[in-house]
Short mmCIF file of C-alpha atoms and ligand atoms in Angstrom, two decimals:
data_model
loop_
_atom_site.label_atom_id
_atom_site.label_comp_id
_atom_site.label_asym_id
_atom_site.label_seq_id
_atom_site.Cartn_x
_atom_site.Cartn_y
_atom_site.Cartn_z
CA UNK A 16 0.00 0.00 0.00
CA UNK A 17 1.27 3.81 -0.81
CA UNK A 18 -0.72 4.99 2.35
CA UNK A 19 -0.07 9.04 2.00
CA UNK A 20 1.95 8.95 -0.84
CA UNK A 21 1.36 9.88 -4.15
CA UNK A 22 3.58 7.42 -5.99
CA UNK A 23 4.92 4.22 -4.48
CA UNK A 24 8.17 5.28 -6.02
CA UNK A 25 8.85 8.01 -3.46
CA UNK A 26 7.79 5.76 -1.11
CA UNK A 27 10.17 3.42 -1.68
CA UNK A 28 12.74 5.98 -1.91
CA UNK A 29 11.75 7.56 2.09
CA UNK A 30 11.78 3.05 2.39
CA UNK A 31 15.53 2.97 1.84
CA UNK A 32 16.89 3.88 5.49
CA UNK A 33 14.93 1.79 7.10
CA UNK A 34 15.64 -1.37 4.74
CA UNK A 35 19.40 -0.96 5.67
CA UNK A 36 19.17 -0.77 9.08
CA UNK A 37 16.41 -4.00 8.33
CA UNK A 38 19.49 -5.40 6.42
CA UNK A 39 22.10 -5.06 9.15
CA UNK A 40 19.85 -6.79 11.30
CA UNK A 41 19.09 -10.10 9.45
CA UNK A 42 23.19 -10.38 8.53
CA UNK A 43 24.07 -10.37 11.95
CA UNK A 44 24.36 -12.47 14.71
CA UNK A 45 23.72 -11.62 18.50
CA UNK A 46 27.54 -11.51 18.89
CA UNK A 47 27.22 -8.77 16.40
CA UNK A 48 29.16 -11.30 14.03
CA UNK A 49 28.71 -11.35 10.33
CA UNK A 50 26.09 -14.28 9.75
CA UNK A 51 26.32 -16.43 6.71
CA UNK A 52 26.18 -20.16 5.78
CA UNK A 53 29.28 -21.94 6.21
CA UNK A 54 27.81 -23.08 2.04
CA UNK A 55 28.29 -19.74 1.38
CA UNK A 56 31.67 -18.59 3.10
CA UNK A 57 33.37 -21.69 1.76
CA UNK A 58 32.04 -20.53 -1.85
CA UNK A 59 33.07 -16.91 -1.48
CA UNK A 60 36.41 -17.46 -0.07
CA UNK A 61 37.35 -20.69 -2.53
CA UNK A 62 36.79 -18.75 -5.58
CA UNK A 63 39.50 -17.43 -7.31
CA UNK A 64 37.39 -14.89 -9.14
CA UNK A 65 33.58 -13.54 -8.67
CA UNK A 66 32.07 -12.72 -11.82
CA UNK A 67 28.96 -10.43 -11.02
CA UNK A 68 26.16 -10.54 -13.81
CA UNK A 69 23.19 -8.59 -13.76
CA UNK A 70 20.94 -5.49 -15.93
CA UNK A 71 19.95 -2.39 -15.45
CA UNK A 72 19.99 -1.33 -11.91
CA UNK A 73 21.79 -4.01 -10.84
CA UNK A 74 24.23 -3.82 -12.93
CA UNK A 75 25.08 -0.42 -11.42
CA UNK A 76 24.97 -2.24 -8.14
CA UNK A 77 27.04 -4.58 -9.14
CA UNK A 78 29.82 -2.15 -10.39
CA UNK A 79 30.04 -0.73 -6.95
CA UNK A 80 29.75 -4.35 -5.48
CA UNK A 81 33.19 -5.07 -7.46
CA UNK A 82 34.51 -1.97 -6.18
CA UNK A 83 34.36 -3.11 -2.78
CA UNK A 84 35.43 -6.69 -3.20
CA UNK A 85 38.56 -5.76 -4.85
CA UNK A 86 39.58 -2.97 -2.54
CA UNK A 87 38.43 -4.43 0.61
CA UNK A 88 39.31 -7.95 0.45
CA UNK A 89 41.37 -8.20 -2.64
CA UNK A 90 39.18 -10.52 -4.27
CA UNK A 91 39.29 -9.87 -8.38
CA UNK A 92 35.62 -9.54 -9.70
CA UNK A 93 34.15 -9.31 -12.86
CA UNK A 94 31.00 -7.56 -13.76
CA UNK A 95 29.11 -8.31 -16.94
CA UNK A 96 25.30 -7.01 -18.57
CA UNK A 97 23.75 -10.73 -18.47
CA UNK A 98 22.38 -9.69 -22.06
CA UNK A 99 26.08 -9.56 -23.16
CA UNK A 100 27.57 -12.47 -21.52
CA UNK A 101 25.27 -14.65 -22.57
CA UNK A 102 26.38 -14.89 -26.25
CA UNK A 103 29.51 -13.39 -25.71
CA UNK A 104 31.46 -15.25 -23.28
CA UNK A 105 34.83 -14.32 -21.77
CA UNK A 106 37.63 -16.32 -20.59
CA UNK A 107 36.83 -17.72 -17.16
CA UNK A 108 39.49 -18.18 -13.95
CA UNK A 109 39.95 -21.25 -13.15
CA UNK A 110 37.69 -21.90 -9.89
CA UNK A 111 35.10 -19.03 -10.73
CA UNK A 112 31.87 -18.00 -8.15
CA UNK A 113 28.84 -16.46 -10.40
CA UNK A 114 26.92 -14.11 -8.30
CA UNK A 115 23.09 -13.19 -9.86
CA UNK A 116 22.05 -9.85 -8.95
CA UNK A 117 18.36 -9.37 -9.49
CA UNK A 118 15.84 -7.07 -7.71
CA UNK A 119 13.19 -9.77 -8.86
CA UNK A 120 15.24 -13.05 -9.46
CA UNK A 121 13.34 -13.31 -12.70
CA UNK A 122 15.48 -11.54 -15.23
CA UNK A 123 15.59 -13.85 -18.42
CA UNK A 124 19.12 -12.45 -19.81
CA UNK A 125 20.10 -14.01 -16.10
CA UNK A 126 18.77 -17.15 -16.35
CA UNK A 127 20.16 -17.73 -19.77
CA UNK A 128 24.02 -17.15 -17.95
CA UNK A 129 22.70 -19.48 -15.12
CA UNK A 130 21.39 -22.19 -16.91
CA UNK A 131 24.84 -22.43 -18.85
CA UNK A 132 26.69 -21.40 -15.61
CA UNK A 133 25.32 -25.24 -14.17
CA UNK A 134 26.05 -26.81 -17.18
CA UNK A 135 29.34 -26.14 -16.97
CA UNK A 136 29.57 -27.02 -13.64
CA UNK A 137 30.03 -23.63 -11.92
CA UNK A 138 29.28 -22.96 -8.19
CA UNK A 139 26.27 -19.86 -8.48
CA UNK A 140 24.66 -17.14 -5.57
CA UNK A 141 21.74 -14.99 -5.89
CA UNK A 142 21.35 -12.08 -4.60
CA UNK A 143 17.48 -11.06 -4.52
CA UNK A 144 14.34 -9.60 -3.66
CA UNK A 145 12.49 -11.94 -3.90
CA UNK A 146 13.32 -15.57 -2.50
CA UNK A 147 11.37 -18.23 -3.91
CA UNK A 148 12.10 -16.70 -7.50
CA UNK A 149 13.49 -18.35 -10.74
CA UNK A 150 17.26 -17.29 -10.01
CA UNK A 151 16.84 -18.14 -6.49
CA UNK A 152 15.43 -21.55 -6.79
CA UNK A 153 18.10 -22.18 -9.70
CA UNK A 154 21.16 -21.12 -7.98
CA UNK A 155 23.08 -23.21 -5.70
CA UNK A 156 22.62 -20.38 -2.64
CA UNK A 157 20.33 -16.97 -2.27
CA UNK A 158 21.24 -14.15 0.07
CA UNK A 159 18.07 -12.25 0.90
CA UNK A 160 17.97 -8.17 0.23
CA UNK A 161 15.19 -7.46 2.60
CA UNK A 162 13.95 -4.67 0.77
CA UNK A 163 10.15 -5.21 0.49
CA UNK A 164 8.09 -5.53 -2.38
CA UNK A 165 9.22 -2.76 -5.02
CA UNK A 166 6.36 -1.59 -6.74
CA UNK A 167 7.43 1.47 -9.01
CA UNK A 168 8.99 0.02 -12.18
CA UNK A 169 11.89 2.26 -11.33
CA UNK A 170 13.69 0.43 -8.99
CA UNK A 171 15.19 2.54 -5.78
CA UNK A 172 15.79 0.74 -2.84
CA UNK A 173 16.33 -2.70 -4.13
CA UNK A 174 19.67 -0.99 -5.80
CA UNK A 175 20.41 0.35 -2.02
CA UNK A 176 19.68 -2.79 -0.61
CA UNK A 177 22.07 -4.53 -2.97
CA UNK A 178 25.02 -2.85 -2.58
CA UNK A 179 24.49 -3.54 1.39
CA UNK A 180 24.10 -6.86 0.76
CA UNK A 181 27.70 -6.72 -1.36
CA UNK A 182 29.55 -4.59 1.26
CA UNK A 183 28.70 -7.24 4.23
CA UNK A 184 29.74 -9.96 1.94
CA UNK A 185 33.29 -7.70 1.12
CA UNK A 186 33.46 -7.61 4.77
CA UNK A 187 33.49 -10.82 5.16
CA UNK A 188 35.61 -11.96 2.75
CA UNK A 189 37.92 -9.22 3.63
CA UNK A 190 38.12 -10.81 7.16
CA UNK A 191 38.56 -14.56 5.83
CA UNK A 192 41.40 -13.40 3.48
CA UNK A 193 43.25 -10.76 5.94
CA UNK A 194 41.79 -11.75 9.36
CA UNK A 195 40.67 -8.36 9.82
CA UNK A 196 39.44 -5.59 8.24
CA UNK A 197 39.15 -2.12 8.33
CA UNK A 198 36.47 -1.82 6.28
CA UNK A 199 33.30 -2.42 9.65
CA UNK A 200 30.31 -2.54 6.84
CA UNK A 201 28.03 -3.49 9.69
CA UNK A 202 28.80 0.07 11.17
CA UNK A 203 29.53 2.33 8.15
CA UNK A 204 26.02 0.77 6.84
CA UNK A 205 24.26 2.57 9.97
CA UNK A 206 26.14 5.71 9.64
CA UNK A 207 24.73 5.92 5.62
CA UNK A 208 21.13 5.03 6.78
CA UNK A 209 21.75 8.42 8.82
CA UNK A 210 22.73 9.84 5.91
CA UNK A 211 20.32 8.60 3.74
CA UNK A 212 17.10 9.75 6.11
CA UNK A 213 18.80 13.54 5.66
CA UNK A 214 18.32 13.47 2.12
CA UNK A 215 15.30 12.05 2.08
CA UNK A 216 14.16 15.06 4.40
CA UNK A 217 15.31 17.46 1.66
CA UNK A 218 12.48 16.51 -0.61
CA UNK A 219 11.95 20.24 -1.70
CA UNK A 220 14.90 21.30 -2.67
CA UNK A 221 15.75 18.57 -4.42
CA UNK A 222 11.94 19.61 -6.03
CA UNK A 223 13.87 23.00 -6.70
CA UNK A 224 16.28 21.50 -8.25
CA UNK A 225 14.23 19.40 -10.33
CA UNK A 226 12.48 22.82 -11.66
CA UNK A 227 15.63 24.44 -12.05
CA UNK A 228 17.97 22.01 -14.19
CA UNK A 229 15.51 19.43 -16.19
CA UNK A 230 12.07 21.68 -16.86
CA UNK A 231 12.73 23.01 -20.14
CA UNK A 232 15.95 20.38 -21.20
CA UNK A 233 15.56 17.57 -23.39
CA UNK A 234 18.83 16.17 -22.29
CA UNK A 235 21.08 16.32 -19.17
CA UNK A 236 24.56 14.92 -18.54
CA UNK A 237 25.90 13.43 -15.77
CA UNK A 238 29.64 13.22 -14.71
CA UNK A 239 31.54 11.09 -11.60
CA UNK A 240 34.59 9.40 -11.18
CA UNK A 241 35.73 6.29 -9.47
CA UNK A 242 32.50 5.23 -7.38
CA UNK A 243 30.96 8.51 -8.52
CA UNK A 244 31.18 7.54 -12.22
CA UNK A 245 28.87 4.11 -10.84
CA UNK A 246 25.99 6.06 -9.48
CA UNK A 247 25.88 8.80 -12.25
CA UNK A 248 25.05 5.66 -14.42
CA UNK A 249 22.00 4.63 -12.19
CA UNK A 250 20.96 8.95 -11.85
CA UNK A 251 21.27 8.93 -15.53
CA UNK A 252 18.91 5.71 -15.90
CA UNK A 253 16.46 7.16 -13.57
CA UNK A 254 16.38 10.61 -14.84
CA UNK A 255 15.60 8.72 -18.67
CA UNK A 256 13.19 5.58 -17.67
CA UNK A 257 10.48 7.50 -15.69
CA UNK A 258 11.05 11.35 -17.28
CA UNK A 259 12.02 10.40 -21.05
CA UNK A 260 14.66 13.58 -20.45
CA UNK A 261 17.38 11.90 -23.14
CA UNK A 262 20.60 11.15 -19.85
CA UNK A 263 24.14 9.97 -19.62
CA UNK A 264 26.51 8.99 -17.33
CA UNK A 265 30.13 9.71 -18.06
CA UNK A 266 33.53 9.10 -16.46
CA UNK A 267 34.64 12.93 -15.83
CA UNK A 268 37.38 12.59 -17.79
CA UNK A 269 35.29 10.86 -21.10
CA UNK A 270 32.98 13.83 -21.78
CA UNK A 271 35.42 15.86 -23.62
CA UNK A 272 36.85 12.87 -25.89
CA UNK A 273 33.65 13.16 -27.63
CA UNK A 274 30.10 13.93 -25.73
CA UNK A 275 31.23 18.14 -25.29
CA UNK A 276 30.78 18.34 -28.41
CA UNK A 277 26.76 18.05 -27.56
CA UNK A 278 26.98 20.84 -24.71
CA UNK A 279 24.85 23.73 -25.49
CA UNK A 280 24.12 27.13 -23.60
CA UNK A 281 21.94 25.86 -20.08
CA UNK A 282 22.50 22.17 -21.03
CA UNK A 283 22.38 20.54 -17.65
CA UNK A 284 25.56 18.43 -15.98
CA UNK A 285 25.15 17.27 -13.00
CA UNK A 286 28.45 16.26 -11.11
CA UNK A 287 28.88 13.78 -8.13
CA UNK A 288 31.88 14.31 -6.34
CA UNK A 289 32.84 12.32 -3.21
CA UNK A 290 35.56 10.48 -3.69
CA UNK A 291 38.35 12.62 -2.09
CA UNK A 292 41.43 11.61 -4.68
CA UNK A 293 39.32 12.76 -7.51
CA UNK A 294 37.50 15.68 -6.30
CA UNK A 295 39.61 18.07 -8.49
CA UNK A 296 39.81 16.35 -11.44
CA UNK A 297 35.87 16.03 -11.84
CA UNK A 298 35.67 20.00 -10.35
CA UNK A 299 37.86 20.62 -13.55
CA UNK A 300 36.25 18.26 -15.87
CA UNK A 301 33.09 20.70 -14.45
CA UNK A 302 34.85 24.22 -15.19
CA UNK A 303 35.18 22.37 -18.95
CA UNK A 304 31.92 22.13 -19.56
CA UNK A 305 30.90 25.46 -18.12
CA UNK A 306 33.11 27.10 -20.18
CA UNK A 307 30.58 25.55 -23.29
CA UNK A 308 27.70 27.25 -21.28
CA UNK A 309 26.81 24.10 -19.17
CA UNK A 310 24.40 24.72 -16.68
CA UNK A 311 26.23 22.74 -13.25
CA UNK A 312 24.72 21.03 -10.05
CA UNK A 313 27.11 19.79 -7.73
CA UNK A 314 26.45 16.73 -5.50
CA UNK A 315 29.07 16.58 -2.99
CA UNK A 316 29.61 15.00 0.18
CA UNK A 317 30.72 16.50 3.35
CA UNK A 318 34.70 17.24 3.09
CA UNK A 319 34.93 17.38 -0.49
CA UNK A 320 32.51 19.99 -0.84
CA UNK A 321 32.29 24.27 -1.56
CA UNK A 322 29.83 26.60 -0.62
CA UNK A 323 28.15 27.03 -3.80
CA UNK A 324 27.77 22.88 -4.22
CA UNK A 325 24.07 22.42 -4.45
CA UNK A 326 23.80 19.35 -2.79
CA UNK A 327 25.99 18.35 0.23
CA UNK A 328 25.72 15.03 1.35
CA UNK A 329 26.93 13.74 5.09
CA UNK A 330 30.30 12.17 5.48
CA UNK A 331 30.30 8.53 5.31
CA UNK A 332 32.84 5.51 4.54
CA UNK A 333 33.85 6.37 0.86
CA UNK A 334 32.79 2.81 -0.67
CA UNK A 335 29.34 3.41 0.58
CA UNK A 336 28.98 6.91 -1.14
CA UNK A 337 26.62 5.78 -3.89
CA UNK A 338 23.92 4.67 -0.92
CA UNK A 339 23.60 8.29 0.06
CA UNK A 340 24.73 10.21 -3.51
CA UNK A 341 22.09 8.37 -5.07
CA UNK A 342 18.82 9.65 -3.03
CA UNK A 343 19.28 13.18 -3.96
CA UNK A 344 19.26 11.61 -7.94
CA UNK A 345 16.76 9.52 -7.40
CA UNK A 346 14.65 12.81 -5.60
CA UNK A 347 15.30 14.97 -8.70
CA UNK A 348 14.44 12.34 -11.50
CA UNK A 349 11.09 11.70 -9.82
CA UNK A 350 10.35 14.95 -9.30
CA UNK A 351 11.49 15.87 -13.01
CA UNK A 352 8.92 13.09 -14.13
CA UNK A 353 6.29 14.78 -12.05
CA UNK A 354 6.86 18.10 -13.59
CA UNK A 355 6.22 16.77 -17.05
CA UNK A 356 3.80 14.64 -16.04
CA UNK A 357 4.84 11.24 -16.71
CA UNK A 358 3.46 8.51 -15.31
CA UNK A 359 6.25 8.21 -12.37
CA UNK A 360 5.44 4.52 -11.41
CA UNK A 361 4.53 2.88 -14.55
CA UNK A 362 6.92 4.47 -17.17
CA UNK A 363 5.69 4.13 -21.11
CA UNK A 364 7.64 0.82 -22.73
CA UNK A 365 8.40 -0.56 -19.57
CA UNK A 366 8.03 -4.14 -17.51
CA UNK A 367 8.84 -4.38 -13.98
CA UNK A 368 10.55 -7.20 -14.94
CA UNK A 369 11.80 -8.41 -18.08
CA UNK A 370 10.91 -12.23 -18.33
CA UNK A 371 12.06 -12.59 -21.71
CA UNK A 372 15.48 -11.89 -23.70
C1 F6R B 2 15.63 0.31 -13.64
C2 F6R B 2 15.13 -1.04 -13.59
C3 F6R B 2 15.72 -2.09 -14.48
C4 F6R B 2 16.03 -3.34 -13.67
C5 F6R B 2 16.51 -4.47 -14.58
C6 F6R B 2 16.93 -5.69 -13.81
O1 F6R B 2 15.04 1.12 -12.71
O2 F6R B 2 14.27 -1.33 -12.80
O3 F6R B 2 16.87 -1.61 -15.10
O4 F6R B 2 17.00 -3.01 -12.73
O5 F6R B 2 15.48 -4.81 -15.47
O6 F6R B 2 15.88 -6.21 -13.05
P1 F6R B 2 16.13 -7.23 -11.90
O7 F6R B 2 16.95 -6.56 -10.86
O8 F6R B 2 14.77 -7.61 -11.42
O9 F6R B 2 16.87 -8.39 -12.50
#
């Protein structure tokens, strides 16, 4: 049920707090351990090599999942569109883990990779919504995302709720390969659920800045590096699905090897910067494209940010950034789609999910 809201989109948005906090709960134990099957543990840490498929959404999720494998716990991961690995199939390690992301564990480009995946004899996780689904049943073990039933088409905190999922599990396997880690995702999670509720009690201005930047455009740019680049592709995807604005999301450093060349006087680029060893090169990939008359909005977190930044998000553990970056983008796409009247939840052309190739 939407209960007071108008769309169950933004409710599921206002949702995503709560669902982490519902997520740190259910992975862990009362010693405030990490709980997981031993199934799964011994699958995570005997694989040489994860390799992450998934579409869409969570896809993005699972760029940001890799990001925190590899630079937590040192464990190289892959990330491929299902669509594209299916038929196109590259060369695998030699003991590899496939790990299914899918908000409703029915994706068809999925099952296609899993079906082959057993075949061949490969070990397989899914990480889902919805237990009891194809890709859950299918797959040798399920982790659970917790999120609720996602309603809008546009999916919002089932992409949140995923990359939680993937930071416990880089956690963990950070502590199995090092004995310890720095990286405490049980306790940075909180800290972003803080941050997350703030945003979500900035509704109006990111309404403003829905008004402001994407009323009169027909196409808006968006620009991030390192674990910004990640989330700029999901903002992009949400600003296009649900308000048919025409988005992209670039590496900062990729728009002027081509894409500038489409910047026009008040074209819209919005920027997320809150990675702290790239701040100035996406601030200067910025000044480029104001310089063609781009019209900028800054999304910048707390230590990395200037006065004039029109969104400031709270401080928290830099591989969680796209948790909290990611609400203000998700804010201003619905609230673009609203101001041109689009049908937020149920988005022309559109399945909430995709059951065939
Ligand atoms: C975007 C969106 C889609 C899905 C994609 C995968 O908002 O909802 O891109 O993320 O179709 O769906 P699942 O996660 O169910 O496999």
């Amino acid at each position: 049920e939407k209960g007071t809201y108008a769309h169950y989109m933004l409710k599921e948005i206002d949702e995503q707090p709560f669902v982490i906090r519902n997520i740190i709960q259910k992975y862990q134990d009362d010693d405030n351990e990490i709980k997981l099957s031993d199934d799964i543990r011994a699958a995570l840490n005997g694989a040489d090599r994860l390799y992450i498929i998934a579409a869409g959404t969570s896809y993005h999720a699972g760029l940001v999942g890799k990001e925190m494998m590899e630079k937590a716990a040192g464990k190289p991961t892959e990330v491929h569109i299902a669509s594209e690995f299916l038929y196109n199939q590259p060369l695998l390690s030699r003991n590899p883990l496939f790990i299914f992301i899918s908000q409703s564990g029915e994706t068809a480009d999925c099952r296609g990779v899993l079906v082959n995946v057993k075949e061949a004899g490969h070990p397989s996780l899914t990480i889902t919504n919805v237990p009891g689904s194809t890709l859950s049943r299918e797959a040798d073990y399920t982790l659970h995302t917790y999120a609720g039933p996602e309603i809008a088409v546009a999916s919002t905190k089932a992409y949140t709720a995923q990359m939680a999922v993937l930071a416990v599990l880089a956690m963990d396997s950070a502590r199995a390969a090092f004995g310890d880690t720095e990286f405490d995702a049980i306790y940075e999670l909180s800290i972003a659920a803080n941050a997350m509720e703030v945003l979500c009690d900035a509704k109006d201005d990111m309404e403003q800045i829905a008004r402001d930047y994407l009323f009169e455009t027909r196409n808006a740019f968006f620009i991030g590096r390192s674990f910004d680049y990640h989330v700029v592709q999901e903002g992009a995807l949400k600003l296009k699905e649900i308000s048919y604005i025409q988005a992209e999301g670039f590496a900062g450093g990729e728009l002027k090897h081509g894409t500038i060349a489409l910047i026009e006087d008040g074209t819209p680029v919005i920027a997320v910067v809150t990675q702290e060893n790239v701040e100035l090169n996406t601030r200067g990939n910025l000044q480029e494209v104001v310089a063609r008359g781009a019209h900028p909005c800054v999304v910048s977190m707390e230590g990395c940010h200037r006065e004039d930044d029109q969104v400031v998000i709270p401080s928290v553990h830099p591989y969680l950034t796209p948790l909290v970056s990611v609400v203000p983008l998700q804010l201003i796409s619905y609230y673009a789609a609203l101001h041109h009247g689009c049908d937020v939840d149920k988005p022309r052309n559109l399945a909430k999910s995709v059951t065939v190739e």
